[in-house]
Amino acid sequence: MSSMTFGQKIFQPKPPIQGSFPLDHEGECKRPMLEYMLCMQREKNDSSKCRSQAKEYLNCRMNNNLMDKRDLSSFGYNDEENQDQSEEKKST
Amino acid sequence: MNLLTKIVKPRLAFSQTKEAKKFFKTESFSSFLNNKKILLSTTNSNLSAEKKLINRISTSNYVAKLDLRNFQQKPDQSSKNSLWYILSGFVFMIGASYAAVPLFKIFCESQGIDINTEFREMGIEELKKKLSSLKKVENRLVTVKFVASTSADLLWKFEPCQEEITVAPGETALAFFKAKNMTNRSIIGIATYSILPFDAGLYFNKIQCFCFEEQRLDPNEEVDMPVFFYIDEQYTEDPKLEYVDNICLSYTFFESKGADDIQNLQKLVQQKV
């Protein structure tokens, strides 16, 4: 059967850029994860609305040695702070 | 008489009349003529031959005339042939150069070589720099659906925590999978993934996930596995992906025997060597 794939594109998986997440056996970051999932259910799986919760989860991972410590702005989260500040300014 | 001229006008290609005459002088052919009492005469006959002819006419039953002009090839025919050969070779080369383009594409796809992305392979540092300069693309939303499966002999309950997630290209996103070890022994699993459609998969970059590394689950343990990814901004500029708004990311878990087993295997191999 595999010989009939002539002309079909073969998918080659790429390794992740930063490697693999170590498993969270103790469930230390379960709470931020649940908050993120609740946000997703609220916003109907729109990821751009739940970025702060995602940031919380990544912070939790970093604090508990489950992820390499890295400046979150390198993940494109620096706009987040600007957006929060501008929203706060508008509300006040 | 007409019948006989047909008999002696065979469809043989002789380049010169001498060869034709040689053929007709062979024993088998002359015995045939003698048996049937056919006299073979050629158009290029000379006087002495004519005398012989008159003598023999009385003993023979038929006189057949062999028109040797049928066996003469026109002198300029061979150069015309070579001209046609050269011209057809020229046309073939032009056709082959046109045909090479789709054939090469098919060959590359079957071998899994992608010329466009091979040269674009970036190092880890470049990728990290790119991450810091990621910018969200407006006006385009892509829905990423998640599918989780296990191999048949792996007794884990593995499922995505969300069915789909709507994300914009250039924006990082987080997704979760849940895995539970349903057995009473600790199992080591290893995962692989695939993305459909293939063209969209070229733009899908995972920053961190849980694939390709062994993950050990203790008995009856449940963990959340995150996938942190983003879709490249150039997704919107690809004409093939203009109407592709759904991507399917599917993970499959397999059982791995673990690093200890690999060491055992290495010992075995060394013993044999």
mmCIF file of C-alpha atoms in Angstrom:
data_model
loop_
_atom_site.group_PDB
_atom_site.id
_atom_site.type_symbol
_atom_site.label_atom_id
_atom_site.label_comp_id
_atom_site.label_asym_id
_atom_site.label_seq_id
_atom_site.Cartn_x
_atom_site.Cartn_y
_atom_site.Cartn_z
ATOM 1 C CA MET A 1 0.000 0.000 0.000
ATOM 2 C CA SER A 2 2.829 2.359 0.764
ATOM 3 C CA SER A 3 4.155 1.885 -2.745
ATOM 4 C CA MET A 4 1.053 3.570 -4.101
ATOM 5 C CA THR A 5 2.002 6.906 -2.597
ATOM 6 C CA PHE A 6 4.001 7.930 -5.617
ATOM 7 C CA GLY A 7 3.360 11.577 -6.232
ATOM 8 C CA GLN A 8 1.890 12.216 -2.794
ATOM 9 C CA LYS A 9 3.591 14.565 -0.433
ATOM 10 C CA ILE A 10 5.110 12.876 2.570
ATOM 11 C CA PHE A 11 4.762 14.705 5.847
ATOM 12 C CA GLN A 12 7.957 14.954 7.832
ATOM 13 C CA PRO A 13 7.502 16.007 11.432
ATOM 14 C CA LYS A 14 9.810 18.693 12.695
ATOM 15 C CA PRO A 15 11.112 18.723 16.244
ATOM 16 C CA PRO A 16 9.805 21.543 18.414
ATOM 17 C CA ILE A 17 11.914 24.657 18.593
ATOM 18 C CA GLN A 18 12.464 24.544 22.304
ATOM 19 C CA GLY A 19 12.257 20.853 22.804
ATOM 20 C CA SER A 20 9.770 18.978 24.868
ATOM 21 C CA PHE A 21 7.859 20.055 27.949
ATOM 22 C CA PRO A 22 8.705 17.981 30.999
ATOM 23 C CA LEU A 23 5.620 16.334 32.385
ATOM 24 C CA ASP A 24 3.826 18.019 35.241
ATOM 25 C CA HIS A 25 3.475 14.979 37.455
ATOM 26 C CA GLU A 26 2.583 16.801 40.646
ATOM 27 C CA GLY A 27 -0.005 18.982 39.008
ATOM 28 C CA GLU A 28 1.622 22.183 40.168
ATOM 29 C CA CYS A 29 0.296 24.123 37.239
ATOM 30 C CA LYS A 30 -3.105 22.566 37.165
ATOM 31 C CA ARG A 31 -4.816 25.700 38.391
ATOM 32 C CA PRO A 32 -3.609 28.079 35.679
ATOM 33 C CA MET A 33 -4.382 25.366 33.191
ATOM 34 C CA LEU A 34 -7.967 25.110 34.424
ATOM 35 C CA GLU A 35 -8.354 28.856 34.304
ATOM 36 C CA TYR A 36 -7.129 28.847 30.755
ATOM 37 C CA MET A 37 -9.592 26.122 29.811
ATOM 38 C CA LEU A 38 -12.441 28.027 31.455
ATOM 39 C CA CYS A 39 -11.485 31.130 29.538
ATOM 40 C CA MET A 40 -11.485 29.146 26.323
ATOM 41 C CA GLN A 41 -14.907 27.768 26.996
ATOM 42 C CA ARG A 42 -16.161 31.262 27.731
ATOM 43 C CA GLU A 43 -14.649 32.792 24.651
ATOM 44 C CA LYS A 44 -15.563 29.847 22.449
ATOM 45 C CA ASN A 45 -12.012 28.706 21.823
ATOM 46 C CA ASP A 46 -10.723 32.050 20.659
ATOM 47 C CA SER A 47 -7.095 31.998 21.628
ATOM 48 C CA SER A 48 -6.411 35.706 21.281
ATOM 49 C CA LYS A 49 -8.793 36.474 24.139
ATOM 50 C CA CYS A 50 -7.140 34.128 26.573
ATOM 51 C CA ARG A 51 -3.576 35.226 26.229
ATOM 52 C CA SER A 52 -3.207 36.448 29.774
ATOM 53 C CA GLN A 53 -4.220 33.065 31.128
ATOM 54 C CA ALA A 54 -1.771 31.391 28.798
ATOM 55 C CA LYS A 55 0.895 33.748 30.066
ATOM 56 C CA GLU A 56 0.014 32.793 33.640
ATOM 57 C CA TYR A 57 0.371 29.153 32.825
ATOM 58 C CA LEU A 58 3.754 29.661 31.223
ATOM 59 C CA ASN A 59 4.905 31.690 34.195
ATOM 60 C CA CYS A 60 3.812 28.905 36.503
ATOM 61 C CA ARG A 61 5.755 26.404 34.444
ATOM 62 C CA MET A 62 8.855 28.530 34.546
ATOM 63 C CA ASN A 63 8.586 29.090 38.285
ATOM 64 C CA ASN A 64 8.265 25.408 38.993
ATOM 65 C CA ASN A 65 11.192 24.367 36.837
ATOM 66 C CA LEU A 66 8.996 22.812 34.254
ATOM 67 C CA MET A 67 10.123 25.054 31.469
ATOM 68 C CA ASP A 68 13.266 26.939 30.586
ATOM 69 C CA LYS A 69 13.137 30.427 31.974
ATOM 70 C CA ARG A 70 12.760 32.790 29.149
ATOM 71 C CA ASP A 71 11.557 36.310 28.724
ATOM 72 C CA LEU A 72 7.948 36.081 27.743
ATOM 73 C CA SER A 73 8.300 38.917 25.301
ATOM 74 C CA SER A 74 10.235 36.496 23.162
ATOM 75 C CA PHE A 75 6.983 34.626 22.704
ATOM 76 C CA GLY A 76 5.178 37.638 21.414
ATOM 77 C CA TYR A 77 3.634 38.584 24.722
ATOM 78 C CA ASN A 78 4.984 42.110 24.905
ATOM 79 C CA ASP A 79 1.972 43.482 23.061
ATOM 80 C CA GLU A 80 -0.124 41.988 25.805
ATOM 81 C CA GLU A 81 1.250 44.343 28.402
ATOM 82 C CA ASN A 82 0.730 47.332 26.154
ATOM 83 C CA GLN A 83 -2.829 46.253 25.476
ATOM 84 C CA ASP A 84 -3.564 45.801 29.171
ATOM 85 C CA GLN A 85 -2.122 49.218 29.942
ATOM 86 C CA SER A 86 -4.129 50.898 27.218
ATOM 87 C CA GLU A 87 -7.284 49.149 28.388
ATOM 88 C CA GLU A 88 -6.667 50.272 31.917
ATOM 89 C CA LYS A 89 -6.127 53.831 30.756
ATOM 90 C CA LYS A 90 -9.389 53.749 28.813
ATOM 91 C CA SER A 91 -11.351 52.380 31.749
ATOM 92 C CA THR A 92 -9.951 54.978 34.216
ATOM 93 C CA MET B 1 2.545 -12.932 -67.470
ATOM 94 C CA ASN B 2 1.342 -10.407 -64.941
ATOM 95 C CA LEU B 3 1.310 -13.054 -62.227
ATOM 96 C CA LEU B 4 4.893 -13.939 -62.826
ATOM 97 C CA THR B 5 6.124 -10.421 -62.691
ATOM 98 C CA LYS B 6 4.524 -10.264 -59.292
ATOM 99 C CA ILE B 7 6.384 -13.360 -58.188
ATOM 100 C CA VAL B 8 9.737 -12.008 -59.177
ATOM 101 C CA LYS B 9 9.195 -8.584 -57.742
ATOM 102 C CA PRO B 10 9.941 -9.326 -54.106
ATOM 103 C CA ARG B 11 9.878 -6.586 -51.461
ATOM 104 C CA LEU B 12 13.564 -6.701 -50.716
ATOM 105 C CA ALA B 13 15.611 -3.587 -50.169
ATOM 106 C CA PHE B 14 18.908 -3.790 -51.971
ATOM 107 C CA SER B 15 21.027 -0.729 -52.032
ATOM 108 C CA GLN B 16 22.531 -1.534 -55.375
ATOM 109 C CA THR B 17 21.601 -3.564 -58.396
ATOM 110 C CA LYS B 18 24.729 -5.736 -58.014
ATOM 111 C CA GLU B 19 23.405 -7.099 -54.778
ATOM 112 C CA ALA B 20 20.082 -7.774 -56.361
ATOM 113 C CA LYS B 21 21.764 -9.732 -59.125
ATOM 114 C CA LYS B 22 23.828 -11.671 -56.594
ATOM 115 C CA PHE B 23 20.696 -12.689 -54.813
ATOM 116 C CA PHE B 24 19.039 -13.887 -57.907
ATOM 117 C CA LYS B 25 22.092 -15.925 -58.786
ATOM 118 C CA THR B 26 21.843 -18.031 -55.618
ATOM 119 C CA GLU B 27 21.230 -21.696 -56.044
ATOM 120 C CA SER B 28 17.908 -21.928 -54.379
ATOM 121 C CA PHE B 29 16.405 -19.186 -56.438
ATOM 122 C CA SER B 30 17.866 -20.478 -59.704
ATOM 123 C CA SER B 31 16.666 -24.001 -58.999
ATOM 124 C CA PHE B 32 13.233 -22.590 -58.363
ATOM 125 C CA LEU B 33 13.353 -20.851 -61.701
ATOM 126 C CA ASN B 34 14.589 -24.004 -63.437
ATOM 127 C CA ASN B 35 11.905 -26.152 -61.918
ATOM 128 C CA LYS B 36 9.219 -23.831 -63.020
ATOM 129 C CA LYS B 37 11.018 -23.235 -66.252
ATOM 130 C CA ILE B 38 11.014 -19.498 -65.740
ATOM 131 C CA LEU B 39 13.646 -17.456 -67.452
ATOM 132 C CA LEU B 40 14.757 -14.453 -65.485
ATOM 133 C CA SER B 41 15.916 -11.505 -67.493
ATOM 134 C CA THR B 42 16.962 -8.074 -66.293
ATOM 135 C CA THR B 43 16.418 -4.740 -67.946
ATOM 136 C CA ASN B 44 20.127 -4.024 -67.989
ATOM 137 C CA SER B 45 20.932 -6.763 -70.423
ATOM 138 C CA ASN B 46 23.714 -6.518 -72.971
ATOM 139 C CA LEU B 47 24.191 -8.182 -76.360
ATOM 140 C CA SER B 48 25.803 -11.397 -75.304
ATOM 141 C CA ALA B 49 23.233 -11.889 -72.721
ATOM 142 C CA GLU B 50 20.524 -11.326 -75.261
ATOM 143 C CA LYS B 51 21.911 -14.155 -77.355
ATOM 144 C CA LYS B 52 21.787 -16.448 -74.412
ATOM 145 C CA LEU B 53 18.303 -15.232 -73.844
ATOM 146 C CA ILE B 54 17.145 -16.196 -77.330
ATOM 147 C CA ASN B 55 18.607 -19.672 -76.896
ATOM 148 C CA ARG B 56 16.925 -20.228 -73.691
ATOM 149 C CA ILE B 57 13.544 -18.821 -74.612
ATOM 150 C CA SER B 58 12.789 -21.975 -76.567
ATOM 151 C CA THR B 59 13.380 -24.211 -73.558
ATOM 152 C CA SER B 60 11.601 -22.192 -71.014
ATOM 153 C CA ASN B 61 7.921 -21.895 -70.425
ATOM 154 C CA TYR B 62 7.714 -18.368 -69.234
ATOM 155 C CA VAL B 63 9.811 -15.315 -69.447
ATOM 156 C CA ALA B 64 9.827 -13.183 -66.428
ATOM 157 C CA LYS B 65 11.106 -9.708 -66.392
ATOM 158 C CA LEU B 66 12.825 -8.456 -63.355
ATOM 159 C CA ASP B 67 12.698 -4.741 -63.077
ATOM 160 C CA LEU B 68 15.769 -3.866 -61.145
ATOM 161 C CA ARG B 69 14.696 -0.308 -60.753
ATOM 162 C CA ASN B 70 12.610 -1.512 -57.837
ATOM 163 C CA PHE B 71 15.766 -2.379 -55.971
ATOM 164 C CA GLN B 72 17.599 0.817 -56.553
ATOM 165 C CA GLN B 73 17.470 3.195 -53.659
ATOM 166 C CA LYS B 74 17.358 6.824 -54.609
ATOM 167 C CA PRO B 75 20.754 8.341 -53.992
ATOM 168 C CA ASP B 76 19.528 11.286 -51.884
ATOM 169 C CA GLN B 77 17.244 9.146 -49.717
ATOM 170 C CA SER B 78 19.795 8.444 -46.974
ATOM 171 C CA SER B 79 20.612 12.089 -46.379
ATOM 172 C CA LYS B 80 16.905 12.871 -46.162
ATOM 173 C CA ASN B 81 16.523 10.127 -43.558
ATOM 174 C CA SER B 82 19.284 11.490 -41.399
ATOM 175 C CA LEU B 83 17.780 14.948 -41.671
ATOM 176 C CA TRP B 84 14.470 13.622 -40.362
ATOM 177 C CA TYR B 85 16.261 11.838 -37.517
ATOM 178 C CA ILE B 86 18.071 14.995 -36.469
ATOM 179 C CA LEU B 87 14.897 17.065 -36.633
ATOM 180 C CA SER B 88 12.924 14.576 -34.565
ATOM 181 C CA GLY B 89 15.729 14.431 -31.998
ATOM 182 C CA PHE B 90 15.593 18.201 -31.717
ATOM 183 C CA VAL B 91 11.816 18.187 -31.194
ATOM 184 C CA PHE B 92 12.154 15.425 -28.614
ATOM 185 C CA MET B 93 14.694 17.447 -26.623
ATOM 186 C CA ILE B 94 12.392 20.463 -26.554
ATOM 187 C CA GLY B 95 9.487 18.296 -25.415
ATOM 188 C CA ALA B 96 11.603 16.636 -22.729
ATOM 189 C CA SER B 97 12.630 19.974 -21.272
ATOM 190 C CA TYR B 98 8.975 20.947 -20.936
ATOM 191 C CA ALA B 99 8.017 17.605 -19.453
ATOM 192 C CA ALA B 100 10.831 17.719 -16.927
ATOM 193 C CA VAL B 101 9.108 20.369 -14.786
ATOM 194 C CA PRO B 102 6.083 18.365 -13.575
ATOM 195 C CA LEU B 103 8.084 15.141 -13.522
ATOM 196 C CA PHE B 104 10.662 16.676 -11.211
ATOM 197 C CA LYS B 105 7.896 17.950 -8.964
ATOM 198 C CA ILE B 106 6.375 14.468 -8.719
ATOM 199 C CA PHE B 107 9.775 12.945 -8.000
ATOM 200 C CA CYS B 108 10.509 15.382 -5.195
ATOM 201 C CA GLU B 109 7.128 14.832 -3.618
ATOM 202 C CA SER B 110 7.497 11.089 -3.645
ATOM 203 C CA GLN B 111 10.915 11.304 -2.003
ATOM 204 C CA GLY B 112 9.780 13.849 0.554
ATOM 205 C CA ILE B 113 12.274 16.450 -0.552
ATOM 206 C CA ASP B 114 10.936 19.974 -0.566
ATOM 207 C CA ILE B 115 13.318 22.281 -2.355
ATOM 208 C CA ASN B 116 11.658 25.415 -1.040
ATOM 209 C CA THR B 117 11.937 24.559 2.626
ATOM 210 C CA GLU B 118 15.247 22.797 2.558
ATOM 211 C CA PHE B 119 17.168 25.949 2.064
ATOM 212 C CA ARG B 120 14.994 27.817 4.494
ATOM 213 C CA GLU B 121 15.907 25.644 7.488
ATOM 214 C CA MET B 122 16.688 28.057 10.248
ATOM 215 C CA GLY B 123 18.836 27.379 13.258
ATOM 216 C CA ILE B 124 17.510 27.491 16.797
ATOM 217 C CA GLU B 125 18.926 30.963 17.428
ATOM 218 C CA GLU B 126 17.286 32.392 14.364
ATOM 219 C CA LEU B 127 14.019 30.828 15.323
ATOM 220 C CA LYS B 128 14.233 32.342 18.772
ATOM 221 C CA LYS B 129 14.922 35.750 17.294
ATOM 222 C CA LYS B 130 11.939 35.297 15.050
ATOM 223 C CA LEU B 131 9.795 34.428 18.017
ATOM 224 C CA SER B 132 10.566 37.733 19.646
ATOM 225 C CA SER B 133 9.542 39.612 16.523
ATOM 226 C CA LEU B 134 6.291 37.784 15.962
ATOM 227 C CA LYS B 135 3.438 39.967 14.950
ATOM 228 C CA LYS B 136 -0.184 39.076 14.748
ATOM 229 C CA VAL B 137 -1.784 39.177 11.337
ATOM 230 C CA GLU B 138 -5.165 40.875 11.273
ATOM 231 C CA ASN B 139 -8.133 39.773 9.219
ATOM 232 C CA ARG B 140 -7.239 36.136 9.093
ATOM 233 C CA LEU B 141 -8.260 33.470 11.537
ATOM 234 C CA VAL B 142 -7.310 29.848 11.341
ATOM 235 C CA THR B 143 -9.079 27.094 13.220
ATOM 236 C CA VAL B 144 -6.821 24.359 14.518
ATOM 237 C CA LYS B 145 -8.601 21.130 15.341
ATOM 238 C CA PHE B 146 -7.074 18.528 17.602
ATOM 239 C CA VAL B 147 -7.155 14.778 17.267
ATOM 240 C CA ALA B 148 -5.588 12.433 19.768
ATOM 241 C CA SER B 149 -5.056 8.735 19.318
ATOM 242 C CA THR B 150 -2.997 5.949 20.737
ATOM 243 C CA SER B 151 -1.568 2.813 19.298
ATOM 244 C CA ALA B 152 -3.599 -0.274 19.950
ATOM 245 C CA ASP B 153 -1.315 -1.760 22.580
ATOM 246 C CA LEU B 154 -0.987 1.399 24.615
ATOM 247 C CA LEU B 155 -3.586 1.452 27.381
ATOM 248 C CA TRP B 156 -3.711 5.149 27.950
ATOM 249 C CA LYS B 157 -6.692 7.404 27.733
ATOM 250 C CA PHE B 158 -5.437 10.197 25.557
ATOM 251 C CA GLU B 159 -7.653 13.047 24.419
ATOM 252 C CA PRO B 160 -7.489 16.757 23.664
ATOM 253 C CA CYS B 161 -8.860 19.156 26.259
ATOM 254 C CA GLN B 162 -10.351 21.358 23.581
ATOM 255 C CA GLU B 163 -11.704 20.304 20.245
ATOM 256 C CA GLU B 164 -10.464 23.283 18.355
ATOM 257 C CA ILE B 165 -8.846 26.620 18.831
ATOM 258 C CA THR B 166 -9.113 29.767 16.740
ATOM 259 C CA VAL B 167 -5.809 31.473 16.266
ATOM 260 C CA ALA B 168 -4.377 34.185 14.034
ATOM 261 C CA PRO B 169 -1.138 33.683 12.137
ATOM 262 C CA GLY B 170 1.771 35.258 13.927
ATOM 263 C CA GLU B 171 0.263 34.722 17.342
ATOM 264 C CA THR B 172 1.383 32.139 19.851
ATOM 265 C CA ALA B 173 -1.230 29.822 21.261
ATOM 266 C CA LEU B 174 -1.461 27.169 23.922
ATOM 267 C CA ALA B 175 -3.407 23.936 23.718
ATOM 268 C CA PHE B 176 -3.728 21.021 26.123
ATOM 269 C CA PHE B 177 -3.991 17.291 25.892
ATOM 270 C CA LYS B 178 -4.870 14.976 28.709
ATOM 271 C CA ALA B 179 -3.396 11.539 29.151
ATOM 272 C CA LYS B 180 -4.237 8.979 31.788
ATOM 273 C CA ASN B 181 -2.481 5.712 32.419
ATOM 274 C CA MET B 182 -5.229 3.163 32.873
ATOM 275 C CA THR B 183 -3.022 0.269 33.932
ATOM 276 C CA ASN B 184 -1.283 -0.689 37.146
ATOM 277 C CA ARG B 185 2.205 -0.440 35.811
ATOM 278 C CA SER B 186 4.177 2.576 34.773
ATOM 279 C CA ILE B 187 4.327 2.950 31.058
ATOM 280 C CA ILE B 188 6.607 5.042 28.950
ATOM 281 C CA GLY B 189 5.037 6.554 25.904
ATOM 282 C CA ILE B 190 6.390 8.481 23.011
ATOM 283 C CA ALA B 191 4.327 10.619 20.719
ATOM 284 C CA THR B 192 4.418 11.777 17.180
ATOM 285 C CA TYR B 193 2.217 14.180 15.344
ATOM 286 C CA SER B 194 1.002 15.036 11.897
ATOM 287 C CA ILE B 195 -0.613 18.047 10.366
ATOM 288 C CA LEU B 196 -3.180 18.153 7.628
ATOM 289 C CA PRO B 197 -3.320 19.626 5.027
ATOM 290 C CA PHE B 198 0.286 19.219 4.036
ATOM 291 C CA ASP B 199 0.759 22.755 2.715
ATOM 292 C CA ALA B 200 -0.506 24.307 5.904
ATOM 293 C CA GLY B 201 1.789 22.099 7.924
ATOM 294 C CA LEU B 202 4.786 23.895 6.486
ATOM 295 C CA TYR B 203 3.782 27.035 8.374
ATOM 296 C CA PHE B 204 2.934 25.350 11.627
ATOM 297 C CA ASN B 205 5.741 25.769 14.142
ATOM 298 C CA LYS B 206 5.756 24.233 17.557
ATOM 299 C CA ILE B 207 7.701 26.071 20.180
ATOM 300 C CA GLN B 208 7.355 23.376 22.761
ATOM 301 C CA CYS B 209 5.304 20.250 23.015
ATOM 302 C CA PHE B 210 5.490 16.734 24.329
ATOM 303 C CA CYS B 211 6.402 14.809 21.202
ATOM 304 C CA PHE B 212 9.439 12.711 20.360
ATOM 305 C CA GLU B 213 10.559 12.379 23.938
ATOM 306 C CA GLU B 214 9.707 9.617 26.304
ATOM 307 C CA GLN B 215 7.036 10.471 28.793
ATOM 308 C CA ARG B 216 6.652 8.194 31.741
ATOM 309 C CA LEU B 217 3.285 7.834 33.407
ATOM 310 C CA ASP B 218 2.972 6.122 36.748
ATOM 311 C CA PRO B 219 0.063 3.741 37.335
ATOM 312 C CA ASN B 220 -3.272 5.505 37.142
ATOM 313 C CA GLU B 221 -1.658 8.863 36.757
ATOM 314 C CA GLU B 222 -3.212 11.654 34.757
ATOM 315 C CA VAL B 223 -1.257 14.590 33.359
ATOM 316 C CA ASP B 224 -1.912 17.604 31.219
ATOM 317 C CA MET B 225 0.325 17.991 28.241
ATOM 318 C CA PRO B 226 0.562 21.398 26.687
ATOM 319 C CA VAL B 227 1.432 22.306 23.148
ATOM 320 C CA PHE B 228 2.772 25.784 22.566
ATOM 321 C CA PHE B 229 2.759 26.737 18.925
ATOM 322 C CA TYR B 230 2.303 29.472 16.400
ATOM 323 C CA ILE B 231 1.455 29.749 12.734
ATOM 324 C CA ASP B 232 3.926 31.590 10.579
ATOM 325 C CA GLU B 233 2.880 35.033 9.361
ATOM 326 C CA GLN B 234 3.594 34.109 5.772
ATOM 327 C CA TYR B 235 0.610 31.778 5.898
ATOM 328 C CA THR B 236 -1.538 34.581 4.519
ATOM 329 C CA GLU B 237 0.778 35.127 1.589
ATOM 330 C CA ASP B 238 0.639 31.592 0.281
ATOM 331 C CA PRO B 239 -1.821 31.374 -2.626
ATOM 332 C CA LYS B 240 -2.396 27.680 -2.003
ATOM 333 C CA LEU B 241 -3.660 28.452 1.465
ATOM 334 C CA GLU B 242 -6.014 31.240 0.549
ATOM 335 C CA TYR B 243 -9.118 29.207 1.342
ATOM 336 C CA VAL B 244 -7.600 26.908 3.918
ATOM 337 C CA ASP B 245 -8.953 27.959 7.282
ATOM 338 C CA ASN B 246 -8.913 24.617 9.053
ATOM 339 C CA ILE B 247 -5.855 22.746 10.144
ATOM 340 C CA CYS B 248 -5.934 19.404 11.872
ATOM 341 C CA LEU B 249 -3.200 18.593 14.355
ATOM 342 C CA SER B 250 -3.213 14.962 15.335
ATOM 343 C CA TYR B 251 -1.056 13.310 17.983
ATOM 344 C CA THR B 252 -0.470 9.618 18.347
ATOM 345 C CA PHE B 253 1.083 7.939 21.364
ATOM 346 C CA PHE B 254 3.058 4.738 21.138
ATOM 347 C CA GLU B 255 4.545 2.630 23.828
ATOM 348 C CA SER B 256 8.254 2.824 24.241
ATOM 349 C CA LYS B 257 10.296 0.255 26.068
ATOM 350 C CA GLY B 258 12.426 2.951 27.575
ATOM 351 C CA ALA B 259 16.057 3.858 27.672
ATOM 352 C CA ASP B 260 16.958 0.724 29.693
ATOM 353 C CA ASP B 261 15.876 -1.418 26.850
ATOM 354 C CA ILE B 262 18.054 0.518 24.495
ATOM 355 C CA GLN B 263 21.028 -0.150 26.733
ATOM 356 C CA ASN B 264 20.238 -3.862 26.754
ATOM 357 C CA LEU B 265 20.061 -3.836 23.004
ATOM 358 C CA GLN B 266 23.384 -2.076 22.782
ATOM 359 C CA LYS B 267 24.980 -4.697 25.037
ATOM 360 C CA LEU B 268 23.585 -7.466 22.864
ATOM 361 C CA VAL B 269 24.932 -5.867 19.754
ATOM 362 C CA GLN B 270 28.363 -5.422 21.310
ATOM 363 C CA GLN B 271 28.445 -9.045 22.441
ATOM 364 C CA LYS B 272 27.746 -10.302 18.975
ATOM 365 C CA VAL B 273 30.403 -8.061 17.513
#
